[in-house]
XYZ file of C-alpha atoms in Angstrom:
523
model
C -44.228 -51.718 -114.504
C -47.596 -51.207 -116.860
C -49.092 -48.062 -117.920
C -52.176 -48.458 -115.304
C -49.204 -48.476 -112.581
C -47.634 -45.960 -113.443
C -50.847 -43.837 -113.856
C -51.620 -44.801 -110.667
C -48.592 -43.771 -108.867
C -47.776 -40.668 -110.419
C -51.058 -39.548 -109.432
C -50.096 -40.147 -105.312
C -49.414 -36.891 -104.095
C -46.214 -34.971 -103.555
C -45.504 -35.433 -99.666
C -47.211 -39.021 -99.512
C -45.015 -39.994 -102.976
C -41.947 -38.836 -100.895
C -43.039 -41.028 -97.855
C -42.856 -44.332 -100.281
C -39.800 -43.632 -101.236
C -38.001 -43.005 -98.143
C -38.940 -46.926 -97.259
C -37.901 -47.722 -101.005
C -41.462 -48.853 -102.058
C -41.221 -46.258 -105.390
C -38.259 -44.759 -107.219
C -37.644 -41.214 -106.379
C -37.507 -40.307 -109.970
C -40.698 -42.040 -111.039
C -42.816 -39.003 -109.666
C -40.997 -36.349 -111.887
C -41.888 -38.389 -115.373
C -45.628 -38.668 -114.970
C -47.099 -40.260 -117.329
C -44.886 -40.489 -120.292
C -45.185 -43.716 -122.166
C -43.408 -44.311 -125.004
C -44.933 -45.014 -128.449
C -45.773 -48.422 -128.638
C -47.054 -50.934 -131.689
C -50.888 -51.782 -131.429
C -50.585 -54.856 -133.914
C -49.548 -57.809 -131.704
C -49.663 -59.761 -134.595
C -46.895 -58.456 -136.688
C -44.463 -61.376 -136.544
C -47.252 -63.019 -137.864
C -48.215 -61.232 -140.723
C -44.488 -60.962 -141.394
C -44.034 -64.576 -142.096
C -46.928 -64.598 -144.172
C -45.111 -61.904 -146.252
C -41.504 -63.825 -146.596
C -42.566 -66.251 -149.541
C -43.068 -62.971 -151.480
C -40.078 -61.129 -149.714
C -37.570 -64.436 -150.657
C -38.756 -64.060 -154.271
C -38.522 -60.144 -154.850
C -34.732 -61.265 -153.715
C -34.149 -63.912 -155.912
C -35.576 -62.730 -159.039
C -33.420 -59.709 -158.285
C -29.797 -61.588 -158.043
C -30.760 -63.683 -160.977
C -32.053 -60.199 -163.282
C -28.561 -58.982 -161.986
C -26.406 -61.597 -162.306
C -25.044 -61.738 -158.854
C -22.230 -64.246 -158.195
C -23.216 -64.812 -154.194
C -26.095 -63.452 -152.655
C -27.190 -63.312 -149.004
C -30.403 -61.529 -147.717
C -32.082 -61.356 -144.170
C -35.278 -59.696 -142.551
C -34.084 -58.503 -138.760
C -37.458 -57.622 -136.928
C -37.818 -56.455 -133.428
C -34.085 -57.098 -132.402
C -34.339 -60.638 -134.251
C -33.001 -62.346 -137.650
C -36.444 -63.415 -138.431
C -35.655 -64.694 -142.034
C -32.634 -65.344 -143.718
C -32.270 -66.333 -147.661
C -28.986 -66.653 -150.058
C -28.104 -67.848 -153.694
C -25.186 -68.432 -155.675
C -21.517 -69.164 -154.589
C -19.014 -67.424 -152.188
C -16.152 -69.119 -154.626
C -17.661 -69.905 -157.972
C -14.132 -72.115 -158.760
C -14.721 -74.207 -155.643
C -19.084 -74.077 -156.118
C -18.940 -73.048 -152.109
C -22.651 -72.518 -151.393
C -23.213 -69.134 -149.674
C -24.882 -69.362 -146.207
C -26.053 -67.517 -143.461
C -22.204 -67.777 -142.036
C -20.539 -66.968 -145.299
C -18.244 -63.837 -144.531
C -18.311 -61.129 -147.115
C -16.474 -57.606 -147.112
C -19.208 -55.156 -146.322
C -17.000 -52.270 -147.473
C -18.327 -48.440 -146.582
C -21.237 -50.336 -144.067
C -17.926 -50.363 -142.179
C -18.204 -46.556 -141.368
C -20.899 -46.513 -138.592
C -19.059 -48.843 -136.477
C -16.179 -46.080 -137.058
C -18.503 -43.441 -135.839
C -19.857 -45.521 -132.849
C -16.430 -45.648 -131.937
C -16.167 -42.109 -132.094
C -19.115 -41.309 -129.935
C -18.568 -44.289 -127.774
C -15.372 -42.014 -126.934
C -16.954 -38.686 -127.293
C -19.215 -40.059 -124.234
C -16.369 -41.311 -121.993
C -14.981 -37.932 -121.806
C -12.100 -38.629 -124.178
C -12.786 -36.409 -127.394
C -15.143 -33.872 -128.530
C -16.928 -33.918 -131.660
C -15.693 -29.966 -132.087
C -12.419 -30.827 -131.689
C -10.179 -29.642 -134.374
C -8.338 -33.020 -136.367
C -5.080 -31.492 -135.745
C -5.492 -32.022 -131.722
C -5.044 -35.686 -132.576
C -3.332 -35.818 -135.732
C -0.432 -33.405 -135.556
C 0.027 -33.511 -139.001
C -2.732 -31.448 -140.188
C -1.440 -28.487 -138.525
C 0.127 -27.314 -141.039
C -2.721 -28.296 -144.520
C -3.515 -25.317 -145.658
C -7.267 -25.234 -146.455
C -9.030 -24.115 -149.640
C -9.724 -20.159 -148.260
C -7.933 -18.701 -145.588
C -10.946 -18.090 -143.460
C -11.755 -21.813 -143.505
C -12.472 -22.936 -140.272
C -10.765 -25.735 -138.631
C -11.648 -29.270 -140.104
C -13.264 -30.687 -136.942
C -14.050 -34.208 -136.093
C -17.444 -33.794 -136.701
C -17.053 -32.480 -140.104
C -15.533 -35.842 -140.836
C -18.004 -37.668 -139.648
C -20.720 -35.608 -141.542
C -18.503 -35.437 -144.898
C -18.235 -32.682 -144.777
C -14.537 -31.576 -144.352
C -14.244 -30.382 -147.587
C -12.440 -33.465 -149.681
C -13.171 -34.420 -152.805
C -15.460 -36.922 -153.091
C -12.768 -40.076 -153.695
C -14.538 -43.242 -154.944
C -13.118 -45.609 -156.309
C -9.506 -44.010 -155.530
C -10.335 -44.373 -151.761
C -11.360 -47.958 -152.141
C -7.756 -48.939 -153.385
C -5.908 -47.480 -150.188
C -7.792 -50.103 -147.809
C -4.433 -51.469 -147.131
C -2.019 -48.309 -147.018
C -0.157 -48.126 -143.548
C -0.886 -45.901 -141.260
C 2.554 -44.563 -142.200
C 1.462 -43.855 -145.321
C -1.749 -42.348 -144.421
C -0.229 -39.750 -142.653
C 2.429 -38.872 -145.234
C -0.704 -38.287 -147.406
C -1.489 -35.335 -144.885
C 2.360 -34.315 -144.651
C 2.320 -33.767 -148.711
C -0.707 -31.668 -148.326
C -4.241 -32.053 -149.315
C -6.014 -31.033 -152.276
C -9.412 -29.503 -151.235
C -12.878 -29.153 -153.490
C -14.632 -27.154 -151.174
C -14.405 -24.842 -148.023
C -14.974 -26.705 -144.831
C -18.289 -27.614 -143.355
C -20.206 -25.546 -145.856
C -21.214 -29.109 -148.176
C -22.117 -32.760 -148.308
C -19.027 -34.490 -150.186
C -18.633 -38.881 -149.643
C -14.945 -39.108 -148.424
C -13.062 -42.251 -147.222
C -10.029 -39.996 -146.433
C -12.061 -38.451 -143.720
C -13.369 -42.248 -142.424
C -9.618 -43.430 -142.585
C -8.648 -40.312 -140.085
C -11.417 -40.989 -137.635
C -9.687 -44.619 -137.764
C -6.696 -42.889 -136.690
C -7.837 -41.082 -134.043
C -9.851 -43.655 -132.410
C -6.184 -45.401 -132.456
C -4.677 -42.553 -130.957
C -7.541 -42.256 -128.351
C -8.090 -45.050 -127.175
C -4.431 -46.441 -126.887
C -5.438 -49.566 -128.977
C -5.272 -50.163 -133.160
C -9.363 -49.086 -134.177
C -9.581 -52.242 -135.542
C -9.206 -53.572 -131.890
C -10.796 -50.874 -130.464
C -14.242 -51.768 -132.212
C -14.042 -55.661 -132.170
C -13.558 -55.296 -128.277
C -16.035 -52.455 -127.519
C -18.794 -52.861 -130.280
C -18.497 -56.706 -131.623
C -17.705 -59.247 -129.363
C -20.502 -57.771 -126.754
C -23.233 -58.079 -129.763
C -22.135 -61.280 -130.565
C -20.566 -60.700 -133.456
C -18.078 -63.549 -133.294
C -17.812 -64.423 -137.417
C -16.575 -60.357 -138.057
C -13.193 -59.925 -139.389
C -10.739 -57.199 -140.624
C -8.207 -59.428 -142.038
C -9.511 -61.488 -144.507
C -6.669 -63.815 -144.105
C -8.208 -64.753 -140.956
C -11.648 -66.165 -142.044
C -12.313 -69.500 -141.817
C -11.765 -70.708 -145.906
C -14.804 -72.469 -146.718
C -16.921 -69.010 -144.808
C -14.776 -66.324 -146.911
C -16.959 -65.250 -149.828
C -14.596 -64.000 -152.875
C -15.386 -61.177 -154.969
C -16.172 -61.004 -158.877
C -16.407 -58.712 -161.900
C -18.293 -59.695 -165.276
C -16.222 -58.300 -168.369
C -16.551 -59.777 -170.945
C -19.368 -62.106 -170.278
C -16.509 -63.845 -167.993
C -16.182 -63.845 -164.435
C -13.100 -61.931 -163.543
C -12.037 -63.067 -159.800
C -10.985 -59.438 -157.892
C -7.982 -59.445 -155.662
C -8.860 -59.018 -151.932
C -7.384 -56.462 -150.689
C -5.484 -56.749 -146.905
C -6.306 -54.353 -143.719
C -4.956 -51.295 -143.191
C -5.591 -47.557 -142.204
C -8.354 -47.259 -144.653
C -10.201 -50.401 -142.838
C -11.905 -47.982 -141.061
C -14.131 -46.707 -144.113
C -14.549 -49.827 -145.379
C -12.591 -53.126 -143.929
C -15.124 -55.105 -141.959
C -15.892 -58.303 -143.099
C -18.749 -60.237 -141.857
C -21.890 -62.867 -141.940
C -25.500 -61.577 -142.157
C -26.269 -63.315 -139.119
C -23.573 -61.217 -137.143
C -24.710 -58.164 -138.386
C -28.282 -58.804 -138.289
C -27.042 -58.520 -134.139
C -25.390 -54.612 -135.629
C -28.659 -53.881 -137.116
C -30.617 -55.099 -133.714
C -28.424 -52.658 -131.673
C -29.761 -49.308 -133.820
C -33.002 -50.539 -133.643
C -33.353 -51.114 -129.717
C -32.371 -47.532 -129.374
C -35.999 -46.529 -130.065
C -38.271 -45.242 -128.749
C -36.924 -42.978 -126.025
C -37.907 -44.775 -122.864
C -37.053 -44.833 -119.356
C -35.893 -48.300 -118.956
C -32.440 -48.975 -118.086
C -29.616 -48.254 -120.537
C -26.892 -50.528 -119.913
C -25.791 -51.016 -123.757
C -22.961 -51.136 -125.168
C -23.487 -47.599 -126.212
C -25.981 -45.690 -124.421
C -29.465 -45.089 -126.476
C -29.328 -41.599 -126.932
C -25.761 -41.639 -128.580
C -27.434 -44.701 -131.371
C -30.414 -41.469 -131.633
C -27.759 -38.881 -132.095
C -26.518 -40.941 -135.018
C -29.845 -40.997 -136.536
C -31.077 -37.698 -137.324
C -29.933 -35.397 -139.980
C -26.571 -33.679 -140.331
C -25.950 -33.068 -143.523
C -28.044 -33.084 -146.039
C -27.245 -34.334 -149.595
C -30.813 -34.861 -151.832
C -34.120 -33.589 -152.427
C -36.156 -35.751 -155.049
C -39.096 -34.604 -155.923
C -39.400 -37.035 -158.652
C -38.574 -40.133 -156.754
C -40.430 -43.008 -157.574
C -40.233 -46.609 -155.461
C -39.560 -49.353 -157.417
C -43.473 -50.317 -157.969
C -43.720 -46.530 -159.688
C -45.699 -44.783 -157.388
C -44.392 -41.030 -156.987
C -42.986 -40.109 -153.562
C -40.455 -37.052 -152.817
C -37.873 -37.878 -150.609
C -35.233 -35.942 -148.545
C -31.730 -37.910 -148.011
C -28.954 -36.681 -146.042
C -25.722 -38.202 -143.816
C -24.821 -38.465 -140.357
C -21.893 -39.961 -138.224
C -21.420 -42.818 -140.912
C -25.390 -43.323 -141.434
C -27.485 -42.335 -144.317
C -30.836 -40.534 -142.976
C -33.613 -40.581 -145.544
C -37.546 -39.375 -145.354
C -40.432 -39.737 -147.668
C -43.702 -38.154 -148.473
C -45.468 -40.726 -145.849
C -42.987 -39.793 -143.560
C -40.907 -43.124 -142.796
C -37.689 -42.318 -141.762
C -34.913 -44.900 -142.849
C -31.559 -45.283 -141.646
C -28.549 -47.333 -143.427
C -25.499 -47.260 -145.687
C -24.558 -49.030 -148.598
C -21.380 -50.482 -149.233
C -19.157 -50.731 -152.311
C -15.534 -52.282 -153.185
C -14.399 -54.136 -156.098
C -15.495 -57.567 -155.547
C -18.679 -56.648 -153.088
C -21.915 -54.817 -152.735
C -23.686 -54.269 -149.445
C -26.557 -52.260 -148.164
C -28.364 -52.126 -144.814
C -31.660 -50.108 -144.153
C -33.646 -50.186 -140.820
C -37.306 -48.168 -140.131
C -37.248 -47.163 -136.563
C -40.549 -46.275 -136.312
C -41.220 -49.769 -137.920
C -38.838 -51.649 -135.564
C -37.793 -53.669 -139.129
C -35.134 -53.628 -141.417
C -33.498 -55.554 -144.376
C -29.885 -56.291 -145.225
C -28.484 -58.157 -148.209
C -24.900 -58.941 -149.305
C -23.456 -59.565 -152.510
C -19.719 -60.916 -154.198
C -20.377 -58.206 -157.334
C -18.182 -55.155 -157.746
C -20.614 -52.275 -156.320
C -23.324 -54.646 -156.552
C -26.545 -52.330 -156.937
C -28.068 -53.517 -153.460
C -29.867 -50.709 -152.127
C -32.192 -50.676 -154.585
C -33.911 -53.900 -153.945
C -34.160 -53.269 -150.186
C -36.191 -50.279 -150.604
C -38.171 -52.393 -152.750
C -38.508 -54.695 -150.285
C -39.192 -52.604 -146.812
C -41.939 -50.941 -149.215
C -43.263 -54.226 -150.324
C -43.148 -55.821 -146.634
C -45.042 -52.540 -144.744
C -47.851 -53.225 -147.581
C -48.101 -57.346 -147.526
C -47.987 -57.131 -143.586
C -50.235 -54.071 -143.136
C -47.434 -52.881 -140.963
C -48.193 -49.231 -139.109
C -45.851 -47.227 -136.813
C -45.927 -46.812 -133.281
C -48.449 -45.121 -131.876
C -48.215 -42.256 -129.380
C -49.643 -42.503 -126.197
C -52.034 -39.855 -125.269
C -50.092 -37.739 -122.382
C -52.234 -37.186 -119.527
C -52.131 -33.370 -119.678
C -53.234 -33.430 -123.246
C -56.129 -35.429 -122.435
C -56.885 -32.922 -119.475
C -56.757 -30.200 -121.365
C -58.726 -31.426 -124.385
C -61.915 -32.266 -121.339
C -61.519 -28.900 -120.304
C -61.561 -27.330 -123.927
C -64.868 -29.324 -124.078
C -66.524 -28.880 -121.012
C -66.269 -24.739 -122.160
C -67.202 -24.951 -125.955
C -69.310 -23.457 -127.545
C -69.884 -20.417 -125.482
C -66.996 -20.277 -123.595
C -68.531 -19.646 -120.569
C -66.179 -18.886 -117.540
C -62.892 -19.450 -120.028
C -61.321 -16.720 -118.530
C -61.221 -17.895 -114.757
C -60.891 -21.075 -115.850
C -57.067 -20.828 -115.250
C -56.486 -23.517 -118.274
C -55.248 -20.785 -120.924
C -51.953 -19.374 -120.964
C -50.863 -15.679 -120.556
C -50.858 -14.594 -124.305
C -53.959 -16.829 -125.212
C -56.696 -14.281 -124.530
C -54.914 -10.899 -126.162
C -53.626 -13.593 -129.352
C -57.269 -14.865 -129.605
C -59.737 -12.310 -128.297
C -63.130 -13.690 -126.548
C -65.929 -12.562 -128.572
C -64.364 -13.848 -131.723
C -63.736 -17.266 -130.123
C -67.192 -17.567 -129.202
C -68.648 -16.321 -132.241
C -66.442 -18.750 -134.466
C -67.120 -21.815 -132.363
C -70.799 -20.550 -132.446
C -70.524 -20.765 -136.560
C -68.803 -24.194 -135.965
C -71.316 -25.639 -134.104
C -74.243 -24.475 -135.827
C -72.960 -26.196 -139.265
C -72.295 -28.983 -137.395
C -75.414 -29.958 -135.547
C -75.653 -32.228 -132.125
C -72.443 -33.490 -131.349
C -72.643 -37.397 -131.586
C -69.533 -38.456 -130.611
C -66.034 -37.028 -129.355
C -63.597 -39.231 -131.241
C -59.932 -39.895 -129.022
C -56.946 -37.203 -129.510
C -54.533 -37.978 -131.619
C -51.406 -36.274 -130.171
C -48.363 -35.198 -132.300
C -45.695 -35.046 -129.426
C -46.668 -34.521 -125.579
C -47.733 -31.044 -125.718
C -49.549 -30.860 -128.925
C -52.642 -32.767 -130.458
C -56.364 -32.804 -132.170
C -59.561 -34.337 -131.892
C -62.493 -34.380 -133.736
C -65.755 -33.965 -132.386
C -68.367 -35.766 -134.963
C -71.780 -33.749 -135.514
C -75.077 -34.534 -137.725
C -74.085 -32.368 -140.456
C -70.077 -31.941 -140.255
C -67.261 -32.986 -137.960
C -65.593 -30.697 -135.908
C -61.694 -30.218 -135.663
C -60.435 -29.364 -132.617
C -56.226 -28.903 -132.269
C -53.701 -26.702 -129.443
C -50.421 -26.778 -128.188
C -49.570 -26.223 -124.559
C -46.407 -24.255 -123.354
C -43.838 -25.523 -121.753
C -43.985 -24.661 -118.277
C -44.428 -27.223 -115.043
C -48.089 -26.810 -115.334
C -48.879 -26.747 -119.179
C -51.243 -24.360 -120.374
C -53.019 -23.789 -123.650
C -51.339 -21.192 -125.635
C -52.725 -21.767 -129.162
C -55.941 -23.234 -130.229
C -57.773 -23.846 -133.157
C -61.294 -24.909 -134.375
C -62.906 -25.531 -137.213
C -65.546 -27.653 -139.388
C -64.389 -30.723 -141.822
C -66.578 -32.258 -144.105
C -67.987 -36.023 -143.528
């Protein structure tokens, strides 16, 4: 159903609405949402522009590997729920000179712990779990870990999935326990752990705590995690080259991994699955998780179209925002040089980053010996990059911020754009219909109950006065731009100076203005 439509419904009224519905012409629900409209892209040409941009993408990529003497390198563009490009160099097996592909399988390593987390809330929505559960409710054994103050709070599962349990950060010592037992993980938590911080009071990176979310999707779901996500989260995207056993991949797809000492290539010793698969185990192609990447990117915007996922929208939304945070950079500087702070933080096995033009990112790296991953999507964008490497801890994310940056500039790429609800666009005719004197404001019935004694009448109308007069005739009333569905500005352009207009309605049935502001920018 379009916009016009829906407009033109939801403006039916109440008893006639009801009427339709009873002889199923409209949905009953339909009346209740309005207007909304989710933010939507203006540029129809993006793809477009894209490809134009991909010569120059492929080459930041190349020149990279080569500068950094990658092994194997894979790298792909995913774009509105799509692989839209796809580039590699180098060799999977440098002994056999296997070409890596778009199907070559690499380990992804710690790019392993969303899937973990989906699992976790893919549970936590069934009913099964909740995320305040204490660990011990599941894993009997840490009943009796004694944390690092007695009035630590229980470790919950949502302190693992924020790192924030209070374990020592444990790279690289976590990435040699990918194949301990699940036996042995738990005699780990018999002999007691060693703690560098109170519980949920800090950001610490722990593949202990990933390893025990492993475990209790196992003990939650009745099946080994391992199963649990290939059944639940991969084989419905697709995802039918991902593997935990590296045994299993096809021989001429598994990509090995390397260390340079020496000015030799050292070949590393893959390691099998285990407990610890579930912080970093996965192995996979970039076009399977291209489909991964397509999933967290469909979750946005919110919308009311139906949500018959894999894993409902709202839960992929939860998993984006900020939980923990870890960085503030006020010195941070993209890879061109140009100086941008940025905040960076974790959530449910995602990293959550923001920067001083406000693009959001979400993603992980990944890092074993052998392999170096990283994944980054812009929801607001709909685009993201991913790239794959056979090079212990491979610096990856580095060149796909590069390359997002480079890609939003070359393809004059813009966010979505915010509709215009329909009561902000009411309310910003009535605002103008009664400036500059304010005539009849009072009766109008537009203004909420504290306006008037927040924002007295005679000094509203002798401040809009002063506006207007430095202004001059009014030429043109320029379209609101909102910030959410209660709160926007316009600017009304004069002969001499524009006019700035902005409010915020409250939040009852019928919004009402309840703040208000005016005052003149220069040309």
């Amino acid at each position: 159903m379009n916009r016009t439509t829906v407009n033109q419904i939801t403006s039916i009224p109440f008893k006639i609405y009801c009427c339709l519905w009873l002889i199923g012409v409209i949905p009953l629900n339909l009346y209740a949402q309005k207007s909304y409209q989710p933010p939507y892209f203006e540029d129809t040409n993006r793809l477009t522009k894209i490809k134009k941009a991909i010569p120059a993408i492929e080459e930041l990529y190349r020149r990279y590997a080569e500068k950094n003497n990658f092994p194997g390198f894979v790298f792909g563009v995913v774009f509105d729920g799509n692989l839209v490009y796809a580039g590699n160099t180098g060799y999977t097996n440098l002994e056999k000179r296997t070409a890596v592909n778009t199907k070559s399988v690499f380990r992804i390593a710690s790019m392993t712990k969303s899937f973990t987390a989906m699992a976790i809330l893919k549970l936590r929505d069934e009913g099964k779990l909740n995320l305040d559960d204490p660990v011990s409710k599941y894993i009997s054994q840490f009943k009796k870990v004694q944390t690092l103050t007695n009035d630590s709070p229980p470790i919950t599962i949502r302190h693992l999935l924020t790192h924030s349990a209070g374990f020592p950060e444990d790279n690289p010592w976590g990435d040699r326990q990918l194949a301990d037992t699940d036996a042995e993980l738990l005699q780990l938590i018999e002999a007691g752990i060693t703690f560098s911080n109170a519980p949920g009071l800090q950001y610490e990176y722990s593949n202990l705590g990933f390893a025990l979310l492993g475990n209790i999707v196992t003990k939650v779901s009745g099946k080994p995690y391992q199963q649990y996500i290939t059944e639940t989260i991969c084989k419905p995207l697709g995802m039918t080259s991902t593997y935990w056993e590296y045994t299993k991949v096809p021989t001429d797809q598994l990509a090995h991994g390397y260390r340079r000492l020496n000015d030799q290539w050292q070949e590393e010793t893959l390691l099998h699955d285990g407990s610890y698969g579930a912080m970093g185990g996965m192995l996979t192609s970039i076009e399977d998780f291209s489909r991964y990447m397509a999933l967290h990117l469909q979750a946005w915007p919110p919308r009311d179209e139906a949500d018959n996922g894999i894993i409902k929208r709202a839960s992929l939304r939860e998993m984006h925002q900020l939980g923990r945070i870890n960085t503030l950079n006020t010195q941070y500087k993209y890879p061109g040089g140009r100086l941008c702070p940025t905040v960076s933080g974790y959530n449910f096995g995602l990293r959550w980053a923001t920067d001083c033009a406000n693009r959001v990112s979400i993603g992980h790296s990944g890092g074993l010996p052998g392999f170096g991953s990283n994944w980054s999507v812009l929801p607001d964008y709909g685009i993201g990059v991913v790239c794959f490497s056979n090079l212990t801890y491979a610096p990856t994310g580095v060149i796909n911020i590069q390359v997002l940056d480079s890609l939003i500039t070359l393809a004059e790429l813009k966010p979505r754009k915010l509709p215009v609800s329909s009561i902000l666009e009411k309310r910003k005719n009535e605002i103008i219909a009664l400036l500059p004197d304010w005539e009849n404001a009072v009766r109008s019935g537009i203004f909420a109950e504290n306006f008037f004694p927040d924002n007295p009448l005679n000094i509203l109308k002798t401040q809009s006065a002063e506006v207007f007069a430095n202004a001059g005739k009014v030429i043109k009333v320029r379209e609101l731009m909102p910030e959410n569905q209660l709160r926007g500005v316009f600017i009304m352009e004069g002969e001499k100076a524009d006019i700035q207009v902005s409010f915020t309605l409250t939040p009852e049935k019928n919004p009402l203005i309840q703040e208000f502001h005016i005052n003149a920018v220069k040309k």
